[in-house]
Short mmCIF file of C-alpha atoms in Angstrom, two decimals:
data_model
loop_
_atom_site.label_atom_id
_atom_site.label_comp_id
_atom_site.label_asym_id
_atom_site.label_seq_id
_atom_site.Cartn_x
_atom_site.Cartn_y
_atom_site.Cartn_z
CA GLN A 17 -28.44 10.01 16.51
CA THR A 18 -24.78 11.01 16.72
CA PHE A 19 -23.48 10.16 13.29
CA ALA A 20 -22.48 13.77 12.61
CA SER A 21 -22.22 15.41 16.04
CA PRO A 22 -20.45 18.76 15.95
CA LEU A 23 -17.30 17.40 17.65
CA VAL A 24 -17.11 14.36 15.43
CA GLN A 25 -17.70 16.46 12.28
CA ALA A 26 -15.10 19.04 13.27
CA SER A 27 -12.60 16.31 14.07
CA TYR A 28 -13.32 14.59 10.73
CA ASN A 29 -12.59 17.84 8.89
CA GLY A 30 -9.55 18.71 10.92
CA HIS A 31 -11.04 21.96 12.19
CA VAL A 32 -8.96 22.25 15.37
CA GLU A 33 -10.24 25.72 16.25
CA VAL A 34 -13.82 24.44 16.27
CA VAL A 35 -12.73 21.38 18.24
CA ASN A 36 -11.16 23.66 20.86
CA VAL A 37 -14.32 25.69 21.24
CA LEU A 38 -16.51 22.59 21.56
CA LEU A 39 -14.25 20.96 24.09
CA HIS A 40 -14.59 23.96 26.38
CA HIS A 41 -18.35 23.59 26.50
CA PRO A 42 -19.28 22.27 29.98
CA ASP A 43 -21.99 19.92 28.70
CA LEU A 44 -19.94 18.24 25.97
CA ASP A 45 -18.78 14.66 26.42
CA PRO A 46 -15.47 14.29 24.50
CA ASN A 47 -15.87 10.56 24.45
CA GLN A 48 -19.30 10.70 22.76
CA ARG A 49 -19.56 8.15 19.94
CA ASN A 50 -21.28 8.23 16.58
CA ASP A 51 -23.50 5.45 15.24
CA ALA A 52 -20.41 3.39 14.31
CA HIS A 53 -19.30 3.58 17.96
CA GLN A 54 -16.36 5.78 17.05
CA ASN A 55 -15.61 9.03 18.82
CA ALA A 56 -13.85 12.20 17.67
CA PHE A 57 -10.47 10.98 18.94
CA MET A 58 -10.70 7.73 16.93
CA ILE A 59 -11.82 9.51 13.76
CA ALA A 60 -9.09 12.13 13.98
CA SER A 61 -6.49 9.40 14.55
CA CYS A 62 -7.77 7.40 11.58
CA LEU A 63 -7.65 10.48 9.28
CA ASP A 64 -4.18 11.62 10.51
CA GLN A 65 -5.55 14.89 11.89
CA ALA A 66 -2.55 15.49 14.17
CA SER A 67 -3.57 18.87 15.55
CA VAL A 68 -7.01 17.57 16.56
CA VAL A 69 -5.52 14.45 18.18
CA GLU A 70 -3.01 16.50 20.08
CA THR A 71 -5.79 18.73 21.38
CA ILE A 72 -7.92 15.81 22.49
CA LEU A 73 -5.01 13.98 24.07
CA ALA A 74 -4.51 16.97 26.35
CA LEU A 75 -7.83 16.23 28.02
CA PRO A 76 -7.50 14.51 31.41
CA ASP A 77 -10.35 12.03 30.78
CA VAL A 78 -9.63 10.85 27.25
CA ASP A 79 -9.68 7.06 26.85
CA VAL A 80 -6.81 6.29 24.40
CA ASN A 81 -7.60 2.58 24.36
CA VAL A 82 -11.33 2.70 23.59
CA ALA A 83 -12.40 0.41 20.74
CA ASP A 84 -14.97 0.75 18.00
CA VAL A 85 -18.04 -1.38 17.38
CA VAL A 86 -17.82 -5.07 16.75
CA HIS A 87 -19.11 -6.25 13.41
CA PRO A 88 -19.67 -10.01 12.97
CA SER A 89 -17.57 -11.43 10.16
CA GLY A 90 -17.35 -14.75 8.39
CA PHE A 91 -14.31 -16.94 7.82
CA VAL A 92 -11.36 -15.11 6.31
CA SER A 93 -8.58 -17.30 4.98
CA ASN A 94 -5.87 -14.62 4.84
CA VAL A 95 -4.95 -13.37 8.29
CA PHE A 96 -3.94 -9.98 6.86
CA GLN A 97 -7.47 -9.41 5.47
CA THR A 98 -8.91 -9.29 8.99
CA CYS A 99 -6.67 -6.35 9.91
CA PHE A 100 -8.88 -3.84 8.15
CA LYS A 101 -12.28 -4.93 9.51
CA GLN A 102 -14.10 -2.60 11.86
CA ASP A 103 -14.33 -4.96 14.86
CA GLY A 104 -12.87 -3.65 18.06
CA LYS A 105 -10.22 -1.35 16.63
CA THR A 106 -8.62 1.27 18.89
CA ALA A 107 -7.38 4.65 17.71
CA LEU A 108 -3.91 3.14 17.45
CA LEU A 109 -5.08 0.24 15.31
CA LEU A 110 -7.05 2.57 13.07
CA ALA A 111 -4.11 4.96 12.70
CA VAL A 112 -1.77 2.10 11.89
CA ALA A 113 -4.20 0.70 9.27
CA LYS A 114 -4.35 4.09 7.61
CA ALA A 115 -0.57 4.73 8.01
CA ALA A 116 -1.32 7.97 9.85
CA THR A 117 2.30 8.86 10.42
CA ASN A 118 1.63 12.31 11.81
CA VAL A 119 -0.70 11.01 14.48
CA LEU A 120 1.17 7.83 15.43
CA PRO A 121 4.04 9.51 17.35
CA LEU A 122 1.45 11.38 19.45
CA LEU A 123 -0.43 8.17 20.26
CA LEU A 124 2.70 6.20 21.01
CA ALA A 125 3.98 8.89 23.36
CA HIS A 126 0.85 8.77 25.54
CA PRO A 127 1.59 7.07 28.91
CA SER A 128 -1.76 5.24 29.03
CA LEU A 129 -1.57 3.76 25.59
CA ASP A 130 -1.66 -0.06 25.36
CA VAL A 131 0.46 -0.62 22.31
CA ASN A 132 -0.22 -4.38 22.40
CA GLN A 133 -4.02 -4.23 22.55
CA THR A 134 -5.67 -6.38 19.89
CA ASP A 135 -8.99 -6.22 18.08
CA ASN A 136 -11.57 -8.98 18.10
CA ASN A 137 -9.74 -10.88 15.38
CA GLY A 138 -6.60 -11.00 17.54
CA SER A 139 -4.82 -8.47 15.28
CA SER A 140 -2.24 -6.33 17.03
CA ALA A 141 -0.83 -2.99 15.79
CA LEU A 142 2.28 -4.88 14.60
CA LEU A 143 0.22 -7.27 12.57
CA VAL A 144 -1.80 -4.42 11.02
CA ALA A 145 1.39 -2.59 10.19
CA CYS A 146 2.77 -5.65 8.38
CA ALA A 147 -0.48 -5.95 6.47
CA THR A 148 -0.15 -2.38 5.20
CA GLY A 149 3.39 -3.00 3.98
CA ARG A 150 4.54 0.26 5.56
CA GLY A 151 8.01 -0.22 7.01
CA ASP A 152 8.02 3.31 8.50
CA VAL A 153 4.94 2.51 10.54
CA LEU A 154 6.37 -0.82 11.63
CA ARG A 155 9.56 0.87 12.82
CA LEU A 156 7.61 3.39 14.85
CA LEU A 157 5.89 0.58 16.67
CA LEU A 158 9.10 -1.35 17.23
CA ALA A 159 10.62 1.71 18.91
CA HIS A 160 7.95 1.66 21.64
CA PRO A 161 9.48 0.37 24.89
CA THR A 162 6.62 -1.99 25.75
CA ILE A 163 5.95 -3.50 22.30
CA ASP A 164 5.62 -7.28 22.39
CA LEU A 165 7.03 -8.82 19.20
CA ASN A 166 6.09 -12.30 20.31
CA LEU A 167 2.47 -11.57 21.28
CA ALA A 168 0.45 -14.65 20.32
CA SER A 169 -2.89 -14.13 18.54
CA THR A 170 -5.85 -15.10 20.61
CA VAL A 171 -7.32 -16.66 17.48
CA ASP A 172 -4.58 -18.96 16.08
CA THR A 173 -1.63 -18.41 18.47
CA SER A 174 0.51 -17.07 15.60
CA THR A 175 2.89 -14.16 16.14
CA VAL A 176 3.63 -11.28 13.79
CA VAL A 177 6.76 -13.07 12.56
CA LEU A 178 4.70 -16.15 11.70
CA ALA A 179 2.00 -14.12 10.04
CA ALA A 180 4.48 -12.16 7.99
CA ALA A 181 6.16 -15.38 6.82
CA LEU A 182 2.89 -17.10 6.03
CA ASN A 183 1.69 -14.14 4.01
CA GLY A 184 4.94 -13.67 2.12
CA ALA A 185 5.63 -10.22 3.54
CA ALA A 186 9.39 -10.54 3.10
CA ASP A 187 10.11 -6.80 3.41
CA MET A 188 8.22 -6.52 6.69
CA LEU A 189 9.72 -9.79 7.98
CA ALA A 190 13.21 -8.40 7.28
CA ILE A 191 12.51 -5.48 9.60
CA LEU A 192 11.10 -7.77 12.32
CA VAL A 193 13.97 -10.30 12.36
CA GLN A 194 16.52 -7.54 12.71
CA ASP A 195 15.13 -7.08 16.19
CA LYS A 196 16.66 -9.67 18.48
CA ARG A 197 13.54 -9.70 20.61
CA ALA A 198 11.65 -11.46 17.82
CA ASP A 199 11.42 -15.22 18.29
CA VAL A 200 11.84 -16.79 14.86
CA ASN A 201 11.24 -20.29 16.16
CA VAL A 202 7.86 -19.88 17.83
CA VAL A 203 5.37 -22.64 16.96
CA ASP A 204 1.66 -21.95 16.34
CA LYS A 205 -1.23 -24.21 17.25
CA LEU A 206 -0.92 -26.04 13.93
CA GLY A 207 2.73 -26.87 14.53
CA ASN A 208 4.14 -24.35 12.07
CA THR A 209 7.23 -22.20 12.59
CA ALA A 210 7.89 -19.24 10.28
CA LEU A 211 10.43 -21.33 8.36
CA ILE A 212 8.05 -24.26 7.94
CA ALA A 213 5.29 -21.89 6.74
CA ALA A 214 7.62 -20.21 4.24
CA SER A 215 8.84 -23.60 2.95
CA HIS A 216 5.31 -24.92 2.64
CA THR A 217 4.25 -21.85 0.60
CA ASN A 218 7.35 -21.92 -1.61
CA ARG A 219 8.65 -18.50 -0.63
CA PRO A 220 12.43 -18.51 -1.08
CA ASP A 221 12.57 -14.78 -0.41
CA VAL A 222 10.97 -15.33 2.97
CA VAL A 223 13.19 -18.31 3.70
CA ARG A 224 16.27 -16.25 2.91
CA VAL A 225 15.20 -13.58 5.37
CA LEU A 226 14.63 -16.14 8.11
CA LEU A 227 17.98 -17.78 7.49
CA SER A 228 19.66 -14.47 8.16
CA ARG A 229 19.03 -15.12 11.81
CA THR A 230 21.73 -17.31 13.27
CA ASP A 231 19.28 -18.78 15.84
CA VAL A 232 16.76 -20.10 13.30
CA ASP A 233 16.12 -23.77 14.00
CA LEU A 234 15.96 -26.01 10.90
CA SER A 235 15.29 -29.14 12.93
CA VAL A 236 11.78 -28.26 14.12
CA GLN A 237 9.21 -30.70 12.81
CA ASN A 238 5.56 -30.48 12.02
CA LEU A 239 3.88 -33.87 11.72
CA GLY A 240 7.34 -35.41 11.52
CA LYS A 241 8.56 -33.18 8.73
CA THR A 242 11.16 -30.37 8.82
CA ALA A 243 11.09 -27.35 6.58
CA LEU A 244 13.57 -29.16 4.25
CA ASP A 245 11.42 -32.29 4.17
CA ILE A 246 8.40 -30.19 3.17
CA ALA A 247 10.22 -28.27 0.45
CA THR A 248 11.77 -31.47 -0.92
CA SER A 249 8.49 -33.41 -1.05
CA ASN A 250 6.86 -30.51 -2.94
CA TYR A 251 9.82 -30.05 -5.35
CA PHE A 252 10.40 -26.47 -4.25
CA GLN A 253 13.99 -26.44 -5.53
CA ASP A 254 14.88 -22.83 -4.71
CA VAL A 255 13.78 -23.38 -1.11
CA VAL A 256 15.57 -26.67 -0.96
CA ASP A 257 18.81 -25.12 -2.20
CA LEU A 258 18.65 -22.39 0.45
CA LEU A 259 18.03 -24.82 3.29
CA VAL A 260 20.66 -27.32 2.19
CA ALA A 261 23.27 -24.54 1.91
CA HIS A 262 22.44 -23.42 5.41
CA ARG A 263 22.97 -26.80 7.07
#
């Protein structure tokens, strides 16, 4: 049983001196996992133990993209709720979920890091960051040169812009749409754009953010209805007023 191996326990507690001693032992496997399929690197990343993470990252054979154990989960209606399940999370995803701002720059600077790797729910680091509501974490990710703002979820084909709009994360969406790489008109498998989703859920704050982009397309239809048609038929007057004023 490896639930509390010396390396895992020392990393959990942030005892970098002990970690250093253990890592110099010839028989120690730095990638050894505990019973939850997490190793010392993942645990230290999750707990924002920057000195431990920096020490482990210096090892030549550390796997920065290793994922934790997969736990079966039932249907979850809110896409943001899936971001915090233990189901194929990497050290980066765990650090983002915990807003580990001391560790994140270390992870993001590693040349082997896959910043776009998703868990088994299709959640990317960007999506997890939006779910936490931490703009500082989101900005750290957006600064990475290989970040894909338009990465489609393997589950529902939605992007982080669509997910933020659907979940009413106006503050996070405002950060995303400021980046010209973000496609605000992408359509998911249900035929929704971010604007259609925001109109359908009666979120004038989200609609206002989306309309700040000059390239937002009001003419896109889902089942023959535009965002304005949807807002009008549901008597969402605040949304209607915003859309009409933008035409």
